[in-house]
Amino acid sequence: MIELVRTNDAVVISFIEALMRDAGIAYLVADQNMSIVDGSLGILPRRILVDAEQADAARKILVDAGIANEIRGQ
């Protein structure tokens, strides 16, 4: 799996989850439980991971949705 997005914005994470789910792209939200460490302040970012084979399709979906600025490594 590769990192597609890293953010601490819960709305962006939820939006990306919906986009990936609707497109049938397997994803994983990593570091969701890190709020225990940061005291639920939302300081530590969560990561959206996708299979390497589906990374290009996932990136295209984010670009089409208008959130290309969230893509990691651009």
Tab-separated table of N, CA and C in Angstrom:
chain	number	residue	atom	x	y	z
A	1	MET	N	0.846	-1.178	0.000
A	1	MET	CA	0.000	0.000	0.000
A	1	MET	C	0.887	1.235	0.000
A	2	ILE	N	0.390	2.274	-0.661
A	2	ILE	CA	1.123	3.520	-0.695
A	2	ILE	C	0.293	4.633	-0.063
A	3	GLU	N	0.967	5.628	0.443
A	3	GLU	CA	0.291	6.755	1.079
A	3	GLU	C	-0.227	7.696	0.003
A	4	LEU	N	-1.517	7.926	0.029
A	4	LEU	CA	-2.155	8.811	-0.936
A	4	LEU	C	-2.325	10.206	-0.345
A	5	VAL	N	-2.781	10.256	0.904
A	5	VAL	CA	-3.074	11.528	1.566
A	5	VAL	C	-2.657	11.436	3.022
A	6	ARG	N	-2.177	12.558	3.557
A	6	ARG	CA	-1.889	12.673	4.991
A	6	ARG	C	-2.513	13.988	5.467
A	7	THR	N	-3.464	13.889	6.376
A	7	THR	CA	-4.153	15.077	6.867
A	7	THR	C	-4.733	14.820	8.250
A	8	ASN	N	-5.002	15.894	8.959
A	8	ASN	CA	-5.710	15.764	10.232
A	8	ASN	C	-7.112	16.368	10.126
A	9	ASP	N	-7.547	16.641	8.915
A	9	ASP	CA	-8.872	17.185	8.650
A	9	ASP	C	-9.866	16.031	8.509
A	10	ALA	N	-10.710	15.865	9.511
A	10	ALA	CA	-11.658	14.745	9.534
A	10	ALA	C	-12.660	14.814	8.376
A	11	VAL	N	-12.992	16.008	7.936
A	11	VAL	CA	-13.938	16.159	6.827
A	11	VAL	C	-13.310	15.655	5.528
A	12	VAL	N	-12.055	16.006	5.292
A	12	VAL	CA	-11.352	15.541	4.095
A	12	VAL	C	-11.226	14.019	4.120
A	13	ILE	N	-10.886	13.474	5.264
A	13	ILE	CA	-10.757	12.021	5.383
A	13	ILE	C	-12.083	11.340	5.062
A	14	SER	N	-13.158	11.849	5.616
A	14	SER	CA	-14.481	11.278	5.373
A	14	SER	C	-14.864	11.377	3.895
A	15	PHE	N	-14.556	12.502	3.276
A	15	PHE	CA	-14.854	12.702	1.861
A	15	PHE	C	-14.073	11.714	1.000
A	16	ILE	N	-12.784	11.562	1.295
A	16	ILE	CA	-11.955	10.629	0.533
A	16	ILE	C	-12.437	9.196	0.726
A	17	GLU	N	-12.815	8.852	1.952
A	17	GLU	CA	-13.351	7.507	2.202
A	17	GLU	C	-14.574	7.246	1.326
A	18	ALA	N	-15.471	8.224	1.242
A	18	ALA	CA	-16.679	8.067	0.429
A	18	ALA	C	-16.325	7.926	-1.049
A	19	LEU	N	-15.370	8.726	-1.517
A	19	LEU	CA	-14.957	8.642	-2.915
A	19	LEU	C	-14.357	7.274	-3.238
A	20	MET	N	-13.478	6.789	-2.372
A	20	MET	CA	-12.826	5.499	-2.607
A	20	MET	C	-13.842	4.360	-2.534
A	21	ARG	N	-14.728	4.438	-1.558
A	21	ARG	CA	-15.760	3.398	-1.397
A	21	ARG	C	-16.665	3.350	-2.639
A	22	ASP	N	-17.096	4.529	-3.121
A	22	ASP	CA	-17.968	4.589	-4.294
A	22	ASP	C	-17.275	4.074	-5.549
A	23	ALA	N	-15.953	4.266	-5.634
A	23	ALA	CA	-15.191	3.822	-6.808
A	23	ALA	C	-14.754	2.364	-6.699
A	24	GLY	N	-14.986	1.755	-5.550
A	24	GLY	CA	-14.577	0.365	-5.353
A	24	GLY	C	-13.081	0.200	-5.172
A	25	ILE	N	-12.419	1.254	-4.696
A	25	ILE	CA	-10.975	1.214	-4.467
A	25	ILE	C	-10.709	0.869	-3.007
A	26	ALA	N	-9.904	-0.163	-2.797
A	26	ALA	CA	-9.551	-0.571	-1.433
A	26	ALA	C	-8.649	0.491	-0.812
A	27	TYR	N	-8.934	0.832	0.429
A	27	TYR	CA	-8.153	1.851	1.121
A	27	TYR	C	-8.059	1.501	2.598
A	28	LEU	N	-7.143	2.168	3.270
A	28	LEU	CA	-6.983	2.007	4.707
A	28	LEU	C	-6.695	3.370	5.299
A	29	VAL	N	-7.393	3.717	6.366
A	29	VAL	CA	-7.081	4.946	7.094
A	29	VAL	C	-6.173	4.544	8.244
A	30	ALA	N	-4.910	4.895	8.118
A	30	ALA	CA	-3.914	4.541	9.131
A	30	ALA	C	-3.815	5.653	10.168
A	31	ASP	N	-3.406	5.281	11.356
A	31	ASP	CA	-3.177	6.212	12.467
A	31	ASP	C	-4.461	6.816	13.029
A	32	GLN	N	-5.600	6.168	12.789
A	32	GLN	CA	-6.866	6.671	13.319
A	32	GLN	C	-6.879	6.716	14.837
A	33	ASN	N	-6.236	5.782	15.462
A	33	ASN	CA	-6.274	5.705	16.922
A	33	ASN	C	-5.159	6.484	17.598
A	34	MET	N	-4.453	7.288	16.850
A	34	MET	CA	-3.377	8.101	17.417
A	34	MET	C	-3.913	9.231	18.289
A	35	SER	N	-5.234	9.445	18.277
A	35	SER	CA	-5.811	10.486	19.121
A	35	SER	C	-5.559	10.197	20.595
A	36	ILE	N	-5.307	8.942	20.919
A	36	ILE	CA	-4.970	8.584	22.301
A	36	ILE	C	-3.659	9.243	22.696
A	37	VAL	N	-2.728	9.281	21.749
A	37	VAL	CA	-1.411	9.865	22.004
A	37	VAL	C	-1.478	11.385	22.060
A	38	ASP	N	-2.241	12.000	21.123
A	38	ASP	CA	-2.264	13.464	21.083
A	38	ASP	C	-3.382	14.058	21.934
A	39	GLY	N	-4.052	13.246	22.727
A	39	GLY	CA	-5.084	13.744	23.633
A	39	GLY	C	-6.331	14.229	22.926
A	40	SER	N	-6.654	13.645	21.779
A	40	SER	CA	-7.832	13.999	20.978
A	40	SER	C	-7.794	15.427	20.466
A	41	LEU	N	-6.605	15.991	20.332
A	41	LEU	CA	-6.462	17.347	19.825
A	41	LEU	C	-6.456	17.406	18.298
A	42	GLY	N	-6.240	16.281	17.656
A	42	GLY	CA	-6.195	16.255	16.201
A	42	GLY	C	-4.892	16.764	15.623
A	43	ILE	N	-3.846	16.715	16.410
A	43	ILE	CA	-2.540	17.216	15.965
A	43	ILE	C	-1.872	16.239	15.008
A	44	LEU	N	-1.958	14.969	15.306
A	44	LEU	CA	-1.285	13.959	14.492
A	44	LEU	C	-2.149	13.610	13.271
A	45	PRO	N	-1.570	13.685	12.090
A	45	PRO	CA	-2.357	13.422	10.882
A	45	PRO	C	-2.673	11.949	10.696
A	46	ARG	N	-3.758	11.700	9.999
A	46	ARG	CA	-4.137	10.351	9.596
A	46	ARG	C	-3.679	10.175	8.161
A	47	ARG	N	-3.432	8.940	7.760
A	47	ARG	CA	-2.969	8.657	6.403
A	47	ARG	C	-3.973	7.776	5.684
A	48	ILE	N	-4.233	8.103	4.435
A	48	ILE	CA	-5.070	7.266	3.583
A	48	ILE	C	-4.119	6.477	2.691
A	49	LEU	N	-4.201	5.160	2.776
A	49	LEU	CA	-3.349	4.272	1.990
A	49	LEU	C	-4.204	3.526	0.972
A	50	VAL	N	-3.638	3.329	-0.224
A	50	VAL	CA	-4.318	2.555	-1.260
A	50	VAL	C	-3.328	1.555	-1.845
A	51	ASP	N	-3.857	0.510	-2.470
A	51	ASP	CA	-3.002	-0.464	-3.156
A	51	ASP	C	-2.257	0.239	-4.279
A	52	ALA	N	-1.015	-0.140	-4.480
A	52	ALA	CA	-0.186	0.484	-5.513
A	52	ALA	C	-0.826	0.365	-6.893
A	53	GLU	N	-1.502	-0.751	-7.152
A	53	GLU	CA	-2.141	-0.957	-8.453
A	53	GLU	C	-3.298	0.013	-8.691
A	54	GLN	N	-3.880	0.524	-7.622
A	54	GLN	CA	-5.029	1.416	-7.751
A	54	GLN	C	-4.670	2.876	-7.470
A	55	ALA	N	-3.406	3.163	-7.265
A	55	ALA	CA	-2.983	4.510	-6.887
A	55	ALA	C	-3.300	5.546	-7.958
A	56	ASP	N	-3.041	5.225	-9.219
A	56	ASP	CA	-3.316	6.191	-10.292
A	56	ASP	C	-4.805	6.502	-10.390
A	57	ALA	N	-5.628	5.483	-10.282
A	57	ALA	CA	-7.080	5.690	-10.330
A	57	ALA	C	-7.541	6.520	-9.135
A	58	ALA	N	-6.979	6.250	-7.968
A	58	ALA	CA	-7.345	7.001	-6.762
A	58	ALA	C	-6.936	8.468	-6.889
A	59	ARG	N	-5.745	8.708	-7.416
A	59	ARG	CA	-5.290	10.092	-7.617
A	59	ARG	C	-6.219	10.834	-8.587
A	60	LYS	N	-6.608	10.166	-9.659
A	60	LYS	CA	-7.499	10.787	-10.638
A	60	LYS	C	-8.836	11.152	-9.999
A	61	ILE	N	-9.341	10.299	-9.149
A	61	ILE	CA	-10.605	10.582	-8.464
A	61	ILE	C	-10.475	11.830	-7.601
A	62	LEU	N	-9.360	11.954	-6.885
A	62	LEU	CA	-9.158	13.133	-6.036
A	62	LEU	C	-9.012	14.392	-6.873
A	63	VAL	N	-8.328	14.294	-8.000
A	63	VAL	CA	-8.195	15.448	-8.901
A	63	VAL	C	-9.570	15.850	-9.423
A	64	ASP	N	-10.343	14.882	-9.883
A	64	ASP	CA	-11.687	15.155	-10.402
A	64	ASP	C	-12.603	15.739	-9.327
A	65	ALA	N	-12.373	15.368	-8.078
A	65	ALA	CA	-13.198	15.869	-6.967
A	65	ALA	C	-12.751	17.257	-6.491
A	66	GLY	N	-11.643	17.753	-7.060
A	66	GLY	CA	-11.195	19.092	-6.703
A	66	GLY	C	-10.316	19.169	-5.466
A	67	ILE	N	-9.789	18.029	-5.035
A	67	ILE	CA	-8.927	18.045	-3.848
A	67	ILE	C	-7.532	17.502	-4.161
A	68	ALA	N	-7.050	17.848	-5.341
A	68	ALA	CA	-5.708	17.406	-5.758
A	68	ALA	C	-4.631	17.924	-4.819
A	69	ASN	N	-4.876	19.059	-4.174
A	69	ASN	CA	-3.898	19.635	-3.255
A	69	ASN	C	-3.640	18.738	-2.035
A	70	GLU	N	-4.525	17.791	-1.787
A	70	GLU	CA	-4.363	16.886	-0.646
A	70	GLU	C	-3.471	15.677	-0.973
A	71	ILE	N	-3.225	15.442	-2.268
A	71	ILE	CA	-2.454	14.265	-2.675
A	71	ILE	C	-1.007	14.418	-2.238
A	72	ARG	N	-0.502	13.396	-1.614
A	72	ARG	CA	0.868	13.362	-1.116
A	72	ARG	C	1.853	13.191	-2.257
A	73	GLY	N	2.950	13.939	-2.220
A	73	GLY	CA	4.023	13.749	-3.184
A	73	GLY	C	3.823	14.421	-4.519
A	74	GLN	N	2.996	15.444	-4.556
A	74	GLN	CA	2.802	16.156	-5.832
A	74	GLN	C	3.543	17.440	-5.840
